[in-house]
mmCIF file of C-alpha atoms in Angstrom:
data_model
loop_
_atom_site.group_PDB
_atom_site.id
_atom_site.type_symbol
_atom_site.label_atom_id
_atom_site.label_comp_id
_atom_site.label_asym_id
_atom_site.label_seq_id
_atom_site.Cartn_x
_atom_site.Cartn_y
_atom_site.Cartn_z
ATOM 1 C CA UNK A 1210 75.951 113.932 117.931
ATOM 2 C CA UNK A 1211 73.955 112.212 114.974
ATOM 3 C CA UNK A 1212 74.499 115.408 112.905
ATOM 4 C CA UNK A 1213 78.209 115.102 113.440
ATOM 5 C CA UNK A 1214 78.358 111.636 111.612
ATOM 6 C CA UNK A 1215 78.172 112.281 108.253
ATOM 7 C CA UNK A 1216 81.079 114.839 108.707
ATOM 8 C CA UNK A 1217 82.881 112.334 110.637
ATOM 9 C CA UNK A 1218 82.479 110.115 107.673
ATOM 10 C CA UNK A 1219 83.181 112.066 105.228
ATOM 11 C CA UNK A 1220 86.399 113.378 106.780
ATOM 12 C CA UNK A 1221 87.268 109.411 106.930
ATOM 13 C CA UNK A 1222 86.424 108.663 103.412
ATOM 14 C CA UNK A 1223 88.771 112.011 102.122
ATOM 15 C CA UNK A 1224 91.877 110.250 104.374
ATOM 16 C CA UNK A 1225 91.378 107.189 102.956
ATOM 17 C CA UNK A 1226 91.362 108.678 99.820
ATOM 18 C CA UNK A 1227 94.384 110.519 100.332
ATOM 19 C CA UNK A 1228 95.918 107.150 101.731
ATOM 20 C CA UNK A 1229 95.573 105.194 98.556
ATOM 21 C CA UNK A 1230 96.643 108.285 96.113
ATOM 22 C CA UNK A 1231 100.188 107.979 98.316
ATOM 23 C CA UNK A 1232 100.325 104.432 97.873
ATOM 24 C CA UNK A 1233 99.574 104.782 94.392
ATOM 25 C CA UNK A 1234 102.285 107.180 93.683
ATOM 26 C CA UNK A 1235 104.912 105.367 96.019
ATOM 27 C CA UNK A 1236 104.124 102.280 94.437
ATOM 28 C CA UNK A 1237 104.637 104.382 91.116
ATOM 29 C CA UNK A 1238 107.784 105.798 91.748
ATOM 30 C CA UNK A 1239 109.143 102.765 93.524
ATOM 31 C CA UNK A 1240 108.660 100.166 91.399
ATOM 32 C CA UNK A 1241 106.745 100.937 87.848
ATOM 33 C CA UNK A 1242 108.755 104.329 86.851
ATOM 34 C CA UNK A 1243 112.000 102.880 84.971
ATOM 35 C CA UNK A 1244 114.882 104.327 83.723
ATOM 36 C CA UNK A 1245 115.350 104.110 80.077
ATOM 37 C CA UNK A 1246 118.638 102.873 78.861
ATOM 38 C CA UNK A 1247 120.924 103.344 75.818
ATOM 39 C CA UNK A 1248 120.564 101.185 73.243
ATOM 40 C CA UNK A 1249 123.634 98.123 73.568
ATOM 41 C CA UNK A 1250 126.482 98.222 71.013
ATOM 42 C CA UNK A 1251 125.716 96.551 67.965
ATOM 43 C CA UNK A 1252 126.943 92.857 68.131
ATOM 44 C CA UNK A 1253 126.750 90.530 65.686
ATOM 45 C CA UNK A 1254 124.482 87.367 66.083
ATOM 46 C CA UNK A 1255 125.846 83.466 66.409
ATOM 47 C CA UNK A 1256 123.402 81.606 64.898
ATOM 48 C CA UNK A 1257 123.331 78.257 67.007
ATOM 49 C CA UNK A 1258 122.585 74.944 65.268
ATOM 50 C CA UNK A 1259 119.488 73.329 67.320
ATOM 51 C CA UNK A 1260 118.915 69.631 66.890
ATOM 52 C CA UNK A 1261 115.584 68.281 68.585
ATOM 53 C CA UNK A 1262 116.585 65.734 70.944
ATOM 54 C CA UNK A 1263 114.164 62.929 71.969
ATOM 55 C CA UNK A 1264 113.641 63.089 75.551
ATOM 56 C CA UNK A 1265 113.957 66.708 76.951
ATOM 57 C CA UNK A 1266 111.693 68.540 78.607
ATOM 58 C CA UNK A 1267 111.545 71.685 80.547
ATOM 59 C CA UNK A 1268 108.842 72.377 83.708
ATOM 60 C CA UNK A 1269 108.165 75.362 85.594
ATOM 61 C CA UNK A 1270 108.368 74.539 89.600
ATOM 62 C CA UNK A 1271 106.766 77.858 91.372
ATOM 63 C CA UNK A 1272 107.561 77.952 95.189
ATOM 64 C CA UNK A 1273 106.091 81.540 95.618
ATOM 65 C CA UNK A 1274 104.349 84.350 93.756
ATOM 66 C CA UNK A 1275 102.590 87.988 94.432
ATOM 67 C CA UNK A 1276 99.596 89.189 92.503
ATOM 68 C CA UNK A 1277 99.360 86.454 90.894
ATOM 69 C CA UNK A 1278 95.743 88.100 88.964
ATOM 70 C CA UNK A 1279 98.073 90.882 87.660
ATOM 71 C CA UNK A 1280 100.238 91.495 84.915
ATOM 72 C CA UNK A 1281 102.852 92.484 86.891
ATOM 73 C CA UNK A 1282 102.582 89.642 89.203
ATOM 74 C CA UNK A 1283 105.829 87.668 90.719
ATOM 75 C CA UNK A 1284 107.152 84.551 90.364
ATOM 76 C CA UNK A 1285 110.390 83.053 92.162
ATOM 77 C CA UNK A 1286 111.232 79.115 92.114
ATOM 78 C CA UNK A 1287 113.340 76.638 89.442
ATOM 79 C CA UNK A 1288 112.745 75.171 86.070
ATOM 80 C CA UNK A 1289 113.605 71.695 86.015
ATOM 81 C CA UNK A 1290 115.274 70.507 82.353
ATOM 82 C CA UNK A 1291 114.654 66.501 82.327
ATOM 83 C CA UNK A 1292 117.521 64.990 79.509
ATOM 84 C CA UNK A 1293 118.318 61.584 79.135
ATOM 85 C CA UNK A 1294 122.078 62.372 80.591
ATOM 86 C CA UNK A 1295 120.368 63.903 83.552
ATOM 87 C CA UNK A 1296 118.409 65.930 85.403
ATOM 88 C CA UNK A 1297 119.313 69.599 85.894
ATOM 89 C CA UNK A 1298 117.734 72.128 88.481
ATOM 90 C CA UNK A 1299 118.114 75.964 87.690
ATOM 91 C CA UNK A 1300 117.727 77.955 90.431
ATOM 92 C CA UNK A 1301 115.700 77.032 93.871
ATOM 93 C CA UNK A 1302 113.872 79.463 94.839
ATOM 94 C CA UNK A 1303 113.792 81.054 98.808
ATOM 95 C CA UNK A 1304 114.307 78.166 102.101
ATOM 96 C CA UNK A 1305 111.338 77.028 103.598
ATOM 97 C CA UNK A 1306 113.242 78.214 106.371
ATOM 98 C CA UNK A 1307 113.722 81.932 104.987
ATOM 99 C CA UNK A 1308 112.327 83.547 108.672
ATOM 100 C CA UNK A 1309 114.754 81.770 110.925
ATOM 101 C CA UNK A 1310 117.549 82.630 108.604
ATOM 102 C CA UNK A 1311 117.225 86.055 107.965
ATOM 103 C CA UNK A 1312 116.361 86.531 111.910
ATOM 104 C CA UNK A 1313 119.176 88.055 113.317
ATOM 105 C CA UNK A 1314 119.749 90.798 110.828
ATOM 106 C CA UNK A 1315 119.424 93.941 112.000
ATOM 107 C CA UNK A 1316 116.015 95.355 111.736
ATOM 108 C CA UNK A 1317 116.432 97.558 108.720
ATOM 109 C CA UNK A 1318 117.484 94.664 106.487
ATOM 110 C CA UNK A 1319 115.334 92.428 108.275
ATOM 111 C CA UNK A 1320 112.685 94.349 107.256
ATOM 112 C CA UNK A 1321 113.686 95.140 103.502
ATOM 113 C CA UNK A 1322 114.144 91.116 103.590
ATOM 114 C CA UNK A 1323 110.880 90.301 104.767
ATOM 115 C CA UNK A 1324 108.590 92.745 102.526
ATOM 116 C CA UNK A 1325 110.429 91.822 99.208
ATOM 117 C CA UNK A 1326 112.248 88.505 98.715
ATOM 118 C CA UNK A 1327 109.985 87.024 101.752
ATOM 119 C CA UNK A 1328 106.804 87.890 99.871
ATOM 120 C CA UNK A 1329 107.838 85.050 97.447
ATOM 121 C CA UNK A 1330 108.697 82.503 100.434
ATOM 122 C CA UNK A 1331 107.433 78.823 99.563
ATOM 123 C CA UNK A 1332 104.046 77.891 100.002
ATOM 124 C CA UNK A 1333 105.375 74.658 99.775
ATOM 125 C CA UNK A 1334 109.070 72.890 100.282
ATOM 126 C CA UNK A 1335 110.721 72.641 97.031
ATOM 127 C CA UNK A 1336 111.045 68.914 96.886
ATOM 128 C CA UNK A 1337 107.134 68.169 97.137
ATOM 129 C CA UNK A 1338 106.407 70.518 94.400
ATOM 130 C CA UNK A 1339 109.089 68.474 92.432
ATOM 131 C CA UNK A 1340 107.565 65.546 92.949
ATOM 132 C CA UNK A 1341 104.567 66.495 91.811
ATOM 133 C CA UNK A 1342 105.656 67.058 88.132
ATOM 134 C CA UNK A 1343 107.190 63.442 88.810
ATOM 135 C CA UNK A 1344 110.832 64.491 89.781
ATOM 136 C CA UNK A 1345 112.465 61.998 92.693
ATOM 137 C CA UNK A 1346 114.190 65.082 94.365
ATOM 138 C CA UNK A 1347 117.202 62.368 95.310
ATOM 139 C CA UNK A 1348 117.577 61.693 91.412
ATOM 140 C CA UNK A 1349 118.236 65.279 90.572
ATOM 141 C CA UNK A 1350 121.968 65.283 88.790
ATOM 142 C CA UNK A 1351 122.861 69.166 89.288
ATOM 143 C CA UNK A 1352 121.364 72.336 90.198
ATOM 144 C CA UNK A 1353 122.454 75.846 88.320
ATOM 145 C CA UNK A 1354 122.051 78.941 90.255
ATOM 146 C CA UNK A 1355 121.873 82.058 88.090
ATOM 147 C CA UNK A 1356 123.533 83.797 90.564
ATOM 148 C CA UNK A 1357 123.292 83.349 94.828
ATOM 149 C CA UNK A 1358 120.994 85.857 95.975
ATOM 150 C CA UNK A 1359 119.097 83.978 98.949
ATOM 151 C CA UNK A 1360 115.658 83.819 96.743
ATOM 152 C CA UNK A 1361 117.734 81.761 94.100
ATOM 153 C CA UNK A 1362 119.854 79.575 96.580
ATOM 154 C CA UNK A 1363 117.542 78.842 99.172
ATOM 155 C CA UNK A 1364 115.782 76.153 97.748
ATOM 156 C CA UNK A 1365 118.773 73.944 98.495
ATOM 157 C CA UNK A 1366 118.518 73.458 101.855
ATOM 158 C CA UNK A 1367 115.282 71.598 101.237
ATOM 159 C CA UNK A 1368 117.263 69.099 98.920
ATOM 160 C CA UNK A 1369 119.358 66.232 98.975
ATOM 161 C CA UNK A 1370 123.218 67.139 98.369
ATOM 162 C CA UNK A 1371 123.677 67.712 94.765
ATOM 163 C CA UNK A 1372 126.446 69.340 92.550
ATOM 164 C CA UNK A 1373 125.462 73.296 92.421
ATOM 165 C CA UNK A 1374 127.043 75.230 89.341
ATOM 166 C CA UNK A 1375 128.551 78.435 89.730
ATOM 167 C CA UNK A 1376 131.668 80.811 88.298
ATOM 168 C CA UNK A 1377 134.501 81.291 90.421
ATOM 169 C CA UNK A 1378 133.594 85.193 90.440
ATOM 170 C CA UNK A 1379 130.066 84.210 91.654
ATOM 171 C CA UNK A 1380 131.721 82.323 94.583
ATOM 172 C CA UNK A 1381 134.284 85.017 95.641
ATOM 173 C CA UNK A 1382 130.969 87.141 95.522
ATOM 174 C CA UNK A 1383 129.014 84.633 97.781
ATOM 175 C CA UNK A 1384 131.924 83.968 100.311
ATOM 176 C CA UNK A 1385 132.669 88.247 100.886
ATOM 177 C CA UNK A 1386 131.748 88.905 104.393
ATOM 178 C CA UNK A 1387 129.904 92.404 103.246
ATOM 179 C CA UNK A 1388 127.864 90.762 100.938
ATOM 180 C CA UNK A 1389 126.606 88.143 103.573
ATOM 181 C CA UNK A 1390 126.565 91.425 106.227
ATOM 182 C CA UNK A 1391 123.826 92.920 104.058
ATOM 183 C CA UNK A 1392 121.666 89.841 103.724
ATOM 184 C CA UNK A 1393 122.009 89.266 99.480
ATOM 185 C CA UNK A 1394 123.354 85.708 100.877
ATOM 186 C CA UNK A 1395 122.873 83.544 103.365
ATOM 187 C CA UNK A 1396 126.028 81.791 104.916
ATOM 188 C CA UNK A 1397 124.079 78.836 105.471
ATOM 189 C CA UNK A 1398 123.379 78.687 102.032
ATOM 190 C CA UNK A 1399 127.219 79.161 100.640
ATOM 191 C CA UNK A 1400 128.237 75.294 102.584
ATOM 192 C CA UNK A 1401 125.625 74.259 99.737
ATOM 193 C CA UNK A 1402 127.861 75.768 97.069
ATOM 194 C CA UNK A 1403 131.351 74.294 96.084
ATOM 195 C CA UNK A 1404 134.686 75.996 96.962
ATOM 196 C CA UNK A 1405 136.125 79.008 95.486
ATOM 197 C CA UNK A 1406 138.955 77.198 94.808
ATOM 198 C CA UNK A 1407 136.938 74.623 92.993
ATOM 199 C CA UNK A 1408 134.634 76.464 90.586
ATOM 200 C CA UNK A 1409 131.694 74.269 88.980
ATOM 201 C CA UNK A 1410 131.253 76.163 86.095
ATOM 202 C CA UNK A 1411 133.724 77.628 83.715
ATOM 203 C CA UNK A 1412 133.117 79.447 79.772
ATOM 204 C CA UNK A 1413 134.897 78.967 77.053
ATOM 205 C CA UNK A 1414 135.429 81.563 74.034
ATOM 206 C CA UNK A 1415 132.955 80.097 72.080
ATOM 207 C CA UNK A 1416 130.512 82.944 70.625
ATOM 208 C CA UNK A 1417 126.867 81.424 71.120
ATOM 209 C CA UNK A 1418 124.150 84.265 69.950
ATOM 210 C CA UNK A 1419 125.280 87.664 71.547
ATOM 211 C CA UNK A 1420 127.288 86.564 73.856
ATOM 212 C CA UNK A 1421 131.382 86.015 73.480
ATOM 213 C CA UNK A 1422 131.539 82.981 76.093
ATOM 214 C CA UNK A 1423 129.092 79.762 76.451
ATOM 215 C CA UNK A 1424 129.354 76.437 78.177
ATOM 216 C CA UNK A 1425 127.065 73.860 75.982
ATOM 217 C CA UNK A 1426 126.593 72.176 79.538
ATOM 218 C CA UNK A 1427 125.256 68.584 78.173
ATOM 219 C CA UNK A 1428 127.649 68.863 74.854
ATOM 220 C CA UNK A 1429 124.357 68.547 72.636
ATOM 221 C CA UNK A 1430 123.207 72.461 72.458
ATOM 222 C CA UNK A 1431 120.176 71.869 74.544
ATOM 223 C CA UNK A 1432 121.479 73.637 77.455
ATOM 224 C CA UNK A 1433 123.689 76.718 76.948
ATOM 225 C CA UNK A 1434 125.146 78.481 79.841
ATOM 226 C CA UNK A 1435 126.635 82.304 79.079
ATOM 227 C CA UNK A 1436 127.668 84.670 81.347
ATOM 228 C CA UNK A 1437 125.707 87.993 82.128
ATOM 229 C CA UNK A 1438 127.688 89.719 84.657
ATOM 230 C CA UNK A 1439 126.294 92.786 86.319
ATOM 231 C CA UNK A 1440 123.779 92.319 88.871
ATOM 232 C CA UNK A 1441 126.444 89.818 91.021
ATOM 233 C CA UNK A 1442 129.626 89.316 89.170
ATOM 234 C CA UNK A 1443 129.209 86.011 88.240
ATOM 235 C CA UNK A 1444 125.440 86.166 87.033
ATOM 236 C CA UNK A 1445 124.797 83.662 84.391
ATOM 237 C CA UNK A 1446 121.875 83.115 81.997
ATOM 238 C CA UNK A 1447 120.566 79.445 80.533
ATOM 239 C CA UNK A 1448 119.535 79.037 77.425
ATOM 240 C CA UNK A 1449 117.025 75.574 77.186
ATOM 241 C CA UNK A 1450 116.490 74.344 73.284
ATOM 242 C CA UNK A 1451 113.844 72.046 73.427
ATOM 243 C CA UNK A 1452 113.880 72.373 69.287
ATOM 244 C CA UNK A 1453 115.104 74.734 67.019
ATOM 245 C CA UNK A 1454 111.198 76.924 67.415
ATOM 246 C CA UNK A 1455 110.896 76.055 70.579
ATOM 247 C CA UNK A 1456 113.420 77.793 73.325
ATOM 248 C CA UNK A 1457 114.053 79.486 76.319
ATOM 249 C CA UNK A 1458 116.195 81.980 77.587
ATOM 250 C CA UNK A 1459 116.355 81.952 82.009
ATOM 251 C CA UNK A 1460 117.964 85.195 82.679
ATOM 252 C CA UNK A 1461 117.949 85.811 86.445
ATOM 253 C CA UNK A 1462 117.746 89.006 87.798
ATOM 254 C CA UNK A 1463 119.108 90.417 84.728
ATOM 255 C CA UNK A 1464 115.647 92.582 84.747
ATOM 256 C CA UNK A 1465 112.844 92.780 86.676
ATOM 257 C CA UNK A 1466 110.352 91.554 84.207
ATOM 258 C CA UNK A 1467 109.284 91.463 80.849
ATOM 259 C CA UNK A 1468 109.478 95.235 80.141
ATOM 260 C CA UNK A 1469 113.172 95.226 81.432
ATOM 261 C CA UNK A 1470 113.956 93.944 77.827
ATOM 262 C CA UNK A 1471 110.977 94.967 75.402
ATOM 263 C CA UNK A 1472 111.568 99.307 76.289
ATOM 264 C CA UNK A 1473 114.692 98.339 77.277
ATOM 265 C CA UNK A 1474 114.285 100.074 81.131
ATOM 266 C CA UNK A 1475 116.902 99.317 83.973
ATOM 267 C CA UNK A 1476 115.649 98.002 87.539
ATOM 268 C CA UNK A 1477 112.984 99.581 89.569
ATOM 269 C CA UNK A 1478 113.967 101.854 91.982
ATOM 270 C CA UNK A 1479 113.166 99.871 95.336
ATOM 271 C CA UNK A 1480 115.359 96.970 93.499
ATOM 272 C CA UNK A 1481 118.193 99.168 91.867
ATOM 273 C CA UNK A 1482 120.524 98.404 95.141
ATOM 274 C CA UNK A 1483 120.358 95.076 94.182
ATOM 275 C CA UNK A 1484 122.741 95.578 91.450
ATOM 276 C CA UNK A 1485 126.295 94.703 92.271
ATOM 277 C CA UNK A 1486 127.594 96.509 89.141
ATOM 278 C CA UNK A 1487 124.991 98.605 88.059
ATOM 279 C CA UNK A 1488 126.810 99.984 84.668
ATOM 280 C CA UNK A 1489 127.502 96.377 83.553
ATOM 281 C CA UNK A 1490 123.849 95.252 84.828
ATOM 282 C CA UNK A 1491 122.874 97.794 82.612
ATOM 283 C CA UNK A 1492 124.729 97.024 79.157
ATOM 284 C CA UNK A 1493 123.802 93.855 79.760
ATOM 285 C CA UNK A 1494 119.585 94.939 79.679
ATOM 286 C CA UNK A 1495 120.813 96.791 76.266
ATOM 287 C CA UNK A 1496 122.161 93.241 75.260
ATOM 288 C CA UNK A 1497 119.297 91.412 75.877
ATOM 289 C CA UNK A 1498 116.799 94.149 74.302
ATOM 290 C CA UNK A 1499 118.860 93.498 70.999
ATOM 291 C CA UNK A 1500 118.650 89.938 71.274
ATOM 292 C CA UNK A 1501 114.713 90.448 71.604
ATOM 293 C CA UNK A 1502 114.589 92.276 68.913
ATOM 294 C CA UNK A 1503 116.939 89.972 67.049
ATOM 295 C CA UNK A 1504 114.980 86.335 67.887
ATOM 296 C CA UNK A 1505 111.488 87.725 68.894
ATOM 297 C CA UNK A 1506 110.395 83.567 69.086
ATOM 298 C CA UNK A 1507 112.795 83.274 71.599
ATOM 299 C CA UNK A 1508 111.364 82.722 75.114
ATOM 300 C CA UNK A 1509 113.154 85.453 77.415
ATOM 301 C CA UNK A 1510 112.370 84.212 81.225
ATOM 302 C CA UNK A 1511 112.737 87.001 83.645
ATOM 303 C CA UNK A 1512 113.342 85.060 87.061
ATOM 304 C CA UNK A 1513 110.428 86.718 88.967
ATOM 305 C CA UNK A 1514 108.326 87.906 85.821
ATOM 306 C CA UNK A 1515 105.366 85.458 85.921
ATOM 307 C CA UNK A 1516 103.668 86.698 82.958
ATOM 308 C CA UNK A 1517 106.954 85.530 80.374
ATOM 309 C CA UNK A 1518 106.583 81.730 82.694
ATOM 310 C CA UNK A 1519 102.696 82.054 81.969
ATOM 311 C CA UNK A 1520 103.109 82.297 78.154
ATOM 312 C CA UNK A 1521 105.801 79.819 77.434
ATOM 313 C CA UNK A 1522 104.071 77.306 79.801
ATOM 314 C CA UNK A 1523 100.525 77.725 79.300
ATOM 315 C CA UNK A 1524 99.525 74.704 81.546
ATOM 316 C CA UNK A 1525 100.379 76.923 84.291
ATOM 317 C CA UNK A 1526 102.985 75.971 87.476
ATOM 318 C CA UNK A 1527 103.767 72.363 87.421
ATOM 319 C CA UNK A 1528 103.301 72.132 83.522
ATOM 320 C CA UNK A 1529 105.923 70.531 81.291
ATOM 321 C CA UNK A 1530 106.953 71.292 77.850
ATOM 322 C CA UNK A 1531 108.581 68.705 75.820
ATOM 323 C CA UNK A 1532 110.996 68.791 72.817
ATOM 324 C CA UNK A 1533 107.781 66.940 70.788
#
């Protein structure tokens, strides 16, 4: 018997070897292997006049993250943009009750739930992390949602009542029965949104950089709403001037992270389904790759890419930046 252990343990150590290559390449194929994309129709650029007004800041509120050691790491939660007209919330980040709500799915979608937006479930309720970067939760003015995907909307279910932001096509998208069916929203979150026949958020023709519509949302340029269509039909990205040098650019789900728009790559494959229009999700990578390339000191914020958050606010979660 003694003679048969180191045969025993070597036959253990090859499996386990095996084991991790398959992971390896699964984890390859799934999620680092992306598609590269046609370059986006040459468009010209609207320069925007940026003003630095006293008062603004922007702070990055984290509810969740994966691998946080890694390049590659995850992020999901809001950044809060203090003004002197009022406080605005973009996105929110899962529920702290994400497991009771995606419960009764069916077990498929339960589980596809659970392993990917539920790895970025809060660690801690939304309104105590805002109120540690000194944010009264109950003096929050609006909340934006780049689009309603239940690890952007969740969030408000933790908060007081507040005005939410959203395109009529975003909620036609959030009210359609099939969309709540396979679990991309949550019906408890759509009573937090306003009515479809009451849209929050509307564009005007105004070019503002690429982009053929804007809403300047305070009327000062510091916040600059445009639409980016594709990955839910009413997707929107946020452009934050703190100063003319110093500005970001919240984008969503637009890509996955930061290589989405410097090789200009589509989704991962384990998140391509996620697309509700996967041709126009894909011009509008294209479109953002030129605008990189166009305004390289522009910040491009990724929703879940925590590397782009870790560079723009070096302090780390809970840090502010200021327009000073």
């Amino acid at each position: 018997m003694p003679e048969r252990r180191p045969r025993l343990l070597k036959r253990l150590a090859l499996i386990l070897l095996i084991l991790v290559c398959v992971m390896a390449a699964a984890l390859y194929v799934l999620y680092f292997r992306r598609t590269p994309l046609p370059a986006a129709a040459p468009h010209a650029r609207v320069m925007p006049a940026i003003s630095t007004i006293p008062g603004i800041a922007a702070c990055w509120v984290e509810t969740g993250k994966t691998f946080s050691s890694f390049s590659f790491g995850s992020t999901a939660g809001s950044v809060l943009v203090r003004h002197p007209a009022g406080d605005l919330l973009i996105d929110a980040g899962n529920s702290s009750h994400f497991d009771d709500e995606i419960r009764g799915f069916p077990f498929g979608t339960w589980l596809k739930l659970k392993s990917l937006a539920g790895e970025l479930k809060p660690e801690s309720p939304l309104p105590q992390l805002l109120r540690q970067t000194g944010e009264d939760p109950a003096k929050l003015r609006w909340a934006i949602l780049s689009h309603v995907h239940l690890d952007h909307a969740g969030g408000l279910m933790d908060l007081p009542r507040i005005p939410v932001l959203l395109t009529r096509e975003e909620l036609q998208f959030a009210n359609d029965p099939a969309v709540q069916a396979k679990g991309f929203v949550i019906a408890a979150h759509v009573q937090k949104f306003p009515s479809v026949a009451a849209p929050t958020l509307k564009f005007d023709p105004t070019p503002y950089e690429m982009f053929d519509e804007s809403a300047d949302f305070y009327k000062d340029g510091s916040v600059v709403v445009v639409p980016l269509r594709g990955h839910t039909p009413g997707s929107v990205g946020i452009f934050v001037n703190l100063s003319p040098t110093r500005r970001l650019f919240y984008v969503g789900d637009s890509v996955d992270d930061e290589r989405g728009f410097e090789e200009r790559v589509g989704k991962s494959l384990i998140l391509q389904d996620s697309d509700n229009d996967m041709t126009l999700a894909n011009q509008v990578v294209g479109r953002l790759s030129e605008l990189h390339e166009k305004v390289p000191g522009l910040a491009i914020l990724p929703a879940h890419g925590r590397s782009a958050y870790k560079k723009f606010f070096p302090g780390g979660p809970l840090s502010c930046i200021s327009s000073q």
